[in-house]
PDB file of C-alpha atoms in Angstrom:
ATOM      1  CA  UNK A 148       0.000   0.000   0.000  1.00 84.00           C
ATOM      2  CA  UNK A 149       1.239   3.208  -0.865  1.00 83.00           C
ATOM      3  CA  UNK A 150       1.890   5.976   1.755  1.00 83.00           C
ATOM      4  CA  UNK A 151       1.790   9.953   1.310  1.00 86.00           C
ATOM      5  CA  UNK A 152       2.138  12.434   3.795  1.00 90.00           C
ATOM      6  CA  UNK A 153      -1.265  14.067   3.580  1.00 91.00           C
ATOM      7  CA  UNK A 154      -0.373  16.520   6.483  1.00 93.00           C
ATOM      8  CA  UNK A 155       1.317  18.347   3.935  1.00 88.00           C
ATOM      9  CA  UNK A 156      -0.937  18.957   1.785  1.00 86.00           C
ATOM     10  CA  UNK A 157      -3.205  19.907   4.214  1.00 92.00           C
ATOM     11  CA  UNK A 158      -0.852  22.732   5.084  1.00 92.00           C
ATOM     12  CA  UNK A 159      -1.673  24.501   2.031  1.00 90.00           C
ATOM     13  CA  UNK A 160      -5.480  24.598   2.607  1.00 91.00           C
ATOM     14  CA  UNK A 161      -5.429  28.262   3.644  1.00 92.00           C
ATOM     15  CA  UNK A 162      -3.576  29.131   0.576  1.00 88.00           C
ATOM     16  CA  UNK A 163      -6.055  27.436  -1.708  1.00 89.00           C
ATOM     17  CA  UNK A 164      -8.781  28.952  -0.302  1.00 90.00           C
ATOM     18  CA  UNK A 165      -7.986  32.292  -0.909  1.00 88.00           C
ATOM     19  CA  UNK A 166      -7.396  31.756  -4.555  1.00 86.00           C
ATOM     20  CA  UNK A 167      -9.770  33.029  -7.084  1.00 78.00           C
ATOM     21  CA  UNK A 168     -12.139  29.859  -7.608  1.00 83.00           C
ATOM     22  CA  UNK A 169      -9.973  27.570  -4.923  1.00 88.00           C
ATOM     23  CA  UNK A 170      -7.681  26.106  -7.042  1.00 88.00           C
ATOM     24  CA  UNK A 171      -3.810  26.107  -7.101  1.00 91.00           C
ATOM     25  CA  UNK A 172      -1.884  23.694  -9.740  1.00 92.00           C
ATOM     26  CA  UNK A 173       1.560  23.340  -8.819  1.00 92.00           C
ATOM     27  CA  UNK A 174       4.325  21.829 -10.855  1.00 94.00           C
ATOM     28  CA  UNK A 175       8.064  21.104 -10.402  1.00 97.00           C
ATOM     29  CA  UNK A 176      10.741  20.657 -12.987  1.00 98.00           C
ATOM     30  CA  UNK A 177      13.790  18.861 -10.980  1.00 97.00           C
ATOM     31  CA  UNK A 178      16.058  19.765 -13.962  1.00 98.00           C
ATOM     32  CA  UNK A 179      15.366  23.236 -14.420  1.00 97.00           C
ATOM     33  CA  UNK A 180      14.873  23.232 -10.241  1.00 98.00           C
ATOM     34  CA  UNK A 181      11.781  25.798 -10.940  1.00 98.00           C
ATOM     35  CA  UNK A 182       8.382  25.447  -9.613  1.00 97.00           C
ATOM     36  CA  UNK A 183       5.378  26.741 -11.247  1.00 95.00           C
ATOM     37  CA  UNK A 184       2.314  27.829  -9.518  1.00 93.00           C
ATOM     38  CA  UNK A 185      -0.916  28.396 -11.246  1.00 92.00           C
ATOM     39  CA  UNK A 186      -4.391  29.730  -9.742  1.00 89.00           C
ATOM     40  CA  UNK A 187      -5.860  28.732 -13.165  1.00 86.00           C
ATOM     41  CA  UNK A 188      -5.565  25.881 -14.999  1.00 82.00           C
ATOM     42  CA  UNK A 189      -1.867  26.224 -16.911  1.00 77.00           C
ATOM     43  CA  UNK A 190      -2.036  28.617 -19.816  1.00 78.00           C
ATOM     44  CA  UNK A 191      -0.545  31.683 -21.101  1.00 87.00           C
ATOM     45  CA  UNK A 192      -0.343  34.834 -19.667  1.00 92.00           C
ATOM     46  CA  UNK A 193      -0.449  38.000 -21.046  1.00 95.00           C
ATOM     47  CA  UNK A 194       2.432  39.570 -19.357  1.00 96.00           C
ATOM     48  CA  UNK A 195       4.741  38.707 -16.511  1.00 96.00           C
ATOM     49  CA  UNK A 196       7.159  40.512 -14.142  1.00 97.00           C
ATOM     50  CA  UNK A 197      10.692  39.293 -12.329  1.00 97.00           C
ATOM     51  CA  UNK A 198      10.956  39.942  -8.854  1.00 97.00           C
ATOM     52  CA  UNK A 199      14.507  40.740  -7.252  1.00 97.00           C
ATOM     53  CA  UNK A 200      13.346  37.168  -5.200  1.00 96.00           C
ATOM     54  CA  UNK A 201      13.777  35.992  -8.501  1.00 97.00           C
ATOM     55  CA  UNK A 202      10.345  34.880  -8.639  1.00 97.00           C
ATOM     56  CA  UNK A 203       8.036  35.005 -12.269  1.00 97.00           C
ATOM     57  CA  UNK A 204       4.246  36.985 -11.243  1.00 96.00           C
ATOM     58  CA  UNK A 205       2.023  35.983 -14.084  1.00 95.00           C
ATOM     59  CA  UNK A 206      -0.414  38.176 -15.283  1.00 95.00           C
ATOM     60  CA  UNK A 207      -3.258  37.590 -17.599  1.00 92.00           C
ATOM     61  CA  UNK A 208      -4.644  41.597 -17.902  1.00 93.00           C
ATOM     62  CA  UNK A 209      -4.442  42.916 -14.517  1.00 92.00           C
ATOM     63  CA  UNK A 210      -5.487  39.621 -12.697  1.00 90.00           C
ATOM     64  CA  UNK A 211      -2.104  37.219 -11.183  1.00 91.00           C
ATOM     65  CA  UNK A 212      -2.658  33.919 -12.038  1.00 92.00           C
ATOM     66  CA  UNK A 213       0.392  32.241 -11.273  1.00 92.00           C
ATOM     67  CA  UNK A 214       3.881  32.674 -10.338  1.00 94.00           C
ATOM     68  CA  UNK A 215       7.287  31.205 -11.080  1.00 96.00           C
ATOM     69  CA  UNK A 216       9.715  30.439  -8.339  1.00 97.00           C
ATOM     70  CA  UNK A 217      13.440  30.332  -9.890  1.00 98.00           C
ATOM     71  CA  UNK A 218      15.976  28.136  -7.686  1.00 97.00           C
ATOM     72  CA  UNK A 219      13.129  26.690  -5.800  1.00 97.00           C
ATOM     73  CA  UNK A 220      14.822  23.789  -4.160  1.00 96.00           C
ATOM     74  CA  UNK A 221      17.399  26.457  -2.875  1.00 95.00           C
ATOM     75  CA  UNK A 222      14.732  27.870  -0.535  1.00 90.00           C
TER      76      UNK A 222
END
């Protein structure tokens, strides 16, 4: 049987709640070490803007739905 730390998860339940429509897609690319973090479902923005935390904010018009976080196992 396989085991997963739910308690985790469960951590970011405050997070996903104050999300437009309560949803958070998150994504990891181990290679590129970068995380992505959508509050939509993955698609394009319209514009973005770096951060000196070197984080991505992704815009689509005014609205942030997602960000990037650069060096993410580094934090």
């Amino acid at each position: 049987m396989a085991v997963i730390n739910v308690e985790n998860y469960l951590r970011l339940l405050s997070d996903v709640k104050e999300t437009p429509g309560g949803n958070i897609w998150l994504s990891y690319d181990a290679e590129a070490d970068v995380l992505y973090v959508s509050f939509k479902q993955p698609g394009d923005a319209t514009d973005s803007e770096l951060t000196d935390e070197d984080v991505i904010l992704r815009y689509d018009g005014d609205e942030i739905i997602g960000f990037t976080v650069l060096h993410a196992s580094e934090r």
